[in-house]
Amino acid sequence: MTRLRAVGRSLLPIGLPILLLVGWEIGGRILGNVYLPPLSSVLGTLREDWLFEHTLSDLLPSLQRFVIGYLAGSALGVVLGIAIGSSRRVAQYIGPTLEFLRALPAVAIIPVAVLALGLGDSMRISVIMFGVLFPVLVNTTTGARDCRQERIDVARMYGLSRLAIIRRVVLPSAFPLISAGLRVALPIALIMMVVSELVGGQNGVGFYLLSSQSVFNIPAMFAALILLGVLGNLVNAGYARLEDRWLKWARNL
Amino acid sequence: MATDFPRLTDLAEPGAVVPPILNVTELRKRYQADGPLVCDRLSFSVNQGDFVAIIGPSGCGKSTLLRMICGLLPPTSGEVSLRGQRIDAPPPEMALVFQDYTRSLFPWLTVERNVKFPLAERGDITKAEKAERVAEAIKTVGLAGFEDYHPGELSGGMQQRVAIARALAFRPQILLLDEPFASVDALTKEGLEDTLLAVRERFADSGMTMLLVTHDIDEAIYLADRILVLSKPPCHVAEELMVDLPHPKNQVSTRGMPEFQRIRARIHDVMGLSAQRDGSQPAA
Ligand SMILES: Nc1ncnc2c1ncn2[C@@H]1O[C@H](COP(=O)(O)OP(=O)(O)OP(=O)(O)O)[C@@H](O)[C@H]1O
Ligand SMILES: [Mg+2]
């Protein structure tokens, strides 16, 4: 009896997803509506298209832009954030400008980026960078600004140069916050990746999604959604594990 | 550089008066321009190889004084000079063990790397010597076996010992300690006190000078050759006492000596007296 209840409780979190998926399958079959193909046909398309034909032609280019844009945007955010957080003069000089740009919805930058950079990879990567930059920058700035004076004093006392203090004290002090910024930036990078591919794209998961929709290949459209959902979750889970490892020291502070 | 300055002891004629290594002159400090005076015309000097204890009531400005001595905090007026040269940046031969170890240790580094921190950027010391100094410092404070722990995984007293080991690895000529044994139990404290005396003994020929800030009167008498009693804030030197207890010291017999008791009574007197004066101030 209690055993049964325990099994029931462990099923609780996956109950709703299963119900939804079963509902989707049955609903799709009963309604026979083209806009809601049953799950099985979506999964069929997923297998046909993404194992592995479109993986090479669409997923790979998407991931490539995602990785480059994410890393470059993060690096820029960390460098600028450290500079702003550890120098009042830099903060006064570029702070207001960045504050203004930060308030801008990131996707609104796309038309501008298209005009400036055309429809190639550089536009798409720049757009991802722009989306990633601000959450990383803001967190890094806060982290660097809040670095405890005593820690900096220890480094000064032992004769470390300003650069060495930043590298050995300010950066690691700010790291828990930087890492949180990097985590927040991941789904944003994914969003920017898809959105940037909706504009004049030649390949990519976003391009596949839009072109499937425009030729009424509804199962393919849903297949792309599932793919993106799986991708997003994998990326988040991977990052959580990484963070767990490199922030072990911060757990019992 | 201050390091190139010839040692005054080397130049001194036998029998000549050796100038002090450290001079604190008319030191004043306000944190804000319109804020209260924390230190008021503090003056004293320290000879090479001295062990000076500084005691005074909480909040009287002891930590402030140490931070000014090691060049981390500019005085409002007056100056600190090291071998005759004014200090306005941290000199390379001083190390300070901060009062608050939770803030001064680096939680992302292991014990070993924390202790190695002062040497990490030094190009003038070989890798092997760095490792040797670190191992020795860790052993000296009794933390061998904990090299790979992070500060967050250690007790308060152990963390404090890491902070001490870090300063020892640097091998300063002048070691400043800000209440380094405040959060260890009585037994560990006695052990660490003796460790400090042993360290000093070992560095005696290189003349390690120590300045120890403490709340603990007995600790000051046990460790120091000279005790500076600071007044209530704004602080100045209220009393200077010489301690003439025989070396080597012993936790039991030294503390039982009449001289020990005499100095202790004197300090109580001085500190009690200043409290009395304060009590009579509102009436005056
Ligand atoms: N950064 C600071 N800014 C402003 N005031 C400060 C600062 N640090 C210390 N003070 C003030 O200076 C005075 C002396 O502080 P300090 O830390 O030097 O005392 P202390 O003698 O070390 O005390 P304790 O024995 O409790 O450690 C206090 O009144 C404190 O409020
Ligand atoms: Mg203090």
Coordinates of C-alpha atoms in Angstrom, one line a residue, chain B residues 98-273:
Chain B
F98 CA 44.3 40.7 9.0
Q99 CA 41.9 40.6 11.9
D100 CA 39.0 39.1 9.8
Y101 CA 40.4 35.9 8.2
T102 CA 37.0 35.2 6.6
R103 CA 37.4 38.2 4.5
S104 CA 41.1 38.0 3.8
L105 CA 41.4 34.4 2.8
F106 CA 40.6 33.4 -0.8
P107 CA 37.7 30.9 -0.6
W108 CA 38.3 29.7 -4.2
L109 CA 41.9 28.6 -3.4
T110 CA 43.0 25.6 -1.5
V111 CA 45.0 26.0 1.7
E112 CA 48.2 25.4 -0.2
R113 CA 47.4 28.0 -2.9
N114 CA 46.3 30.5 -0.3
V115 CA 49.6 30.2 1.5
K116 CA 51.4 30.4 -1.8
F117 CA 49.5 33.5 -2.9
P118 CA 52.2 36.0 -1.8
L119 CA 54.8 34.1 -3.8
A120 CA 52.8 33.3 -6.9
E121 CA 53.8 36.4 -8.9
R122 CA 57.4 36.5 -7.7
G123 CA 59.9 35.8 -10.4
D124 CA 62.9 36.0 -8.1
I125 CA 62.1 32.7 -6.2
T126 CA 62.4 29.3 -7.8
K127 CA 59.4 27.0 -8.0
A128 CA 61.2 24.6 -5.7
E129 CA 61.8 27.2 -3.1
K130 CA 58.2 28.4 -3.3
A131 CA 57.0 24.8 -2.6
E132 CA 59.4 24.4 0.2
R133 CA 58.4 27.7 1.9
V134 CA 54.7 26.8 1.6
A135 CA 55.2 23.4 3.0
E136 CA 57.2 24.8 5.9
A137 CA 54.7 27.5 6.7
I138 CA 51.8 25.0 6.6
K139 CA 53.7 22.7 8.9
T140 CA 54.6 25.5 11.3
V141 CA 51.0 26.3 12.0
G142 CA 50.1 22.6 12.2
L143 CA 48.0 22.2 9.1
A144 CA 50.0 19.5 7.3
G145 CA 47.5 17.2 5.7
F146 CA 45.0 19.9 5.0
E147 CA 46.8 21.3 1.9
D148 CA 44.0 20.5 -0.5
Y149 CA 41.1 21.7 1.6
H150 CA 39.3 24.9 0.8
P151 CA 38.9 27.6 3.6
G152 CA 35.1 26.9 3.7
E153 CA 35.8 23.3 4.8
L154 CA 37.9 24.4 7.8
S155 CA 37.0 25.6 11.3
G156 CA 37.5 29.2 12.2
G157 CA 40.7 28.6 14.1
M158 CA 42.1 26.6 11.2
Q159 CA 41.3 29.4 8.8
Q160 CA 43.1 31.8 11.0
R161 CA 46.1 29.6 11.0
V162 CA 46.0 29.6 7.2
A163 CA 46.2 33.3 7.3
I164 CA 49.2 33.2 9.6
A165 CA 50.9 30.6 7.4
R166 CA 50.4 32.8 4.4
A167 CA 52.2 35.7 6.1
L168 CA 55.0 33.3 7.2
A169 CA 55.5 32.0 3.7
F170 CA 56.2 35.5 2.6
R171 CA 59.0 35.8 5.2
P172 CA 58.6 39.4 6.0
Q173 CA 61.1 41.5 7.9
I174 CA 58.3 43.0 9.8
L175 CA 55.2 41.0 10.7
L176 CA 52.1 42.8 11.8
L177 CA 49.4 40.6 13.4
D178 CA 45.9 41.9 14.1
E179 CA 44.3 39.8 16.8
P180 CA 45.5 36.6 15.1
F181 CA 44.3 34.3 17.9
A182 CA 40.9 35.8 18.6
S183 CA 38.9 32.8 17.4
V184 CA 40.9 29.8 18.6
D185 CA 40.3 27.8 21.8
A186 CA 42.7 28.4 24.7
L187 CA 44.8 25.3 24.1
T188 CA 45.3 26.0 20.4
K189 CA 46.0 29.6 21.3
E190 CA 48.8 28.6 23.7
G191 CA 50.3 26.4 21.0
L192 CA 50.1 29.2 18.4
E193 CA 51.7 31.7 20.8
D194 CA 54.6 29.4 21.2
T195 CA 54.8 28.8 17.5
L196 CA 55.1 32.6 17.0
L197 CA 57.9 32.7 19.5
A198 CA 59.6 29.8 17.8
V199 CA 59.2 31.5 14.4
R200 CA 60.8 34.6 15.8
E201 CA 63.6 32.6 17.3
R202 CA 64.3 31.0 13.9
F203 CA 64.3 34.4 12.2
A204 CA 66.2 36.1 15.0
D205 CA 69.4 36.5 13.0
S206 CA 67.5 38.1 10.1
G207 CA 65.9 40.2 12.8
M208 CA 62.2 39.6 12.3
T209 CA 60.3 42.4 14.0
M210 CA 56.8 41.7 15.2
L211 CA 53.9 44.0 16.0
L212 CA 50.9 42.2 17.6
V213 CA 47.6 43.8 18.3
T214 CA 45.5 42.0 20.9
H215 CA 42.7 42.3 23.4
D216 CA 44.3 39.8 25.6
I217 CA 46.5 41.4 28.3
D218 CA 48.1 38.1 29.3
E219 CA 48.9 37.2 25.7
A220 CA 50.6 40.6 25.3
I221 CA 52.8 40.1 28.4
Y222 CA 53.7 36.5 27.5
L223 CA 54.7 37.3 24.0
A224 CA 56.1 40.8 23.8
D225 CA 59.3 42.6 24.9
R226 CA 57.4 45.9 25.0
I227 CA 53.7 46.7 25.4
L228 CA 52.0 49.8 24.1
V229 CA 48.7 50.5 25.8
L230 CA 46.4 52.7 23.7
S231 CA 43.8 55.0 25.1
K232 CA 40.1 55.1 24.3
P233 CA 39.4 56.7 20.9
P234 CA 40.8 59.0 19.6
C235 CA 43.7 56.8 20.5
H236 CA 47.2 57.8 21.5
V237 CA 49.8 55.8 23.4
A238 CA 48.7 56.0 27.0
E239 CA 51.5 53.9 28.4
E240 CA 54.6 52.1 27.3
L241 CA 55.8 49.1 29.3
M242 CA 59.0 47.1 29.0
V243 CA 58.6 43.4 29.7
D244 CA 61.6 41.7 31.1
L245 CA 60.8 38.0 31.3
P246 CA 63.4 35.4 30.8
H247 CA 63.6 33.4 27.6
P248 CA 62.7 30.7 26.7
K249 CA 59.2 31.3 27.8
N250 CA 57.0 28.7 29.3
Q251 CA 53.2 28.8 29.3
V252 CA 53.0 27.7 33.0
S253 CA 56.1 29.1 34.7
T254 CA 56.4 32.4 32.8
R255 CA 52.8 33.3 33.6
G256 CA 53.4 32.5 37.3
M257 CA 56.3 34.9 37.7
P258 CA 56.0 37.9 39.9
E259 CA 57.2 40.2 37.1
F260 CA 54.3 38.9 34.9
Q261 CA 51.8 39.7 37.7
R262 CA 53.4 43.1 38.3
I263 CA 53.0 44.2 34.6
R264 CA 49.5 42.8 34.5
A265 CA 48.5 44.8 37.5
R266 CA 50.1 47.9 36.0
I267 CA 48.1 47.5 32.7
H268 CA 44.9 47.0 34.6
D269 CA 45.7 50.1 36.4
V270 CA 46.3 52.1 33.3
M271 CA 43.3 50.8 31.4
G272 CA 41.1 51.2 34.5
L273 CA 42.4 54.7 35.1

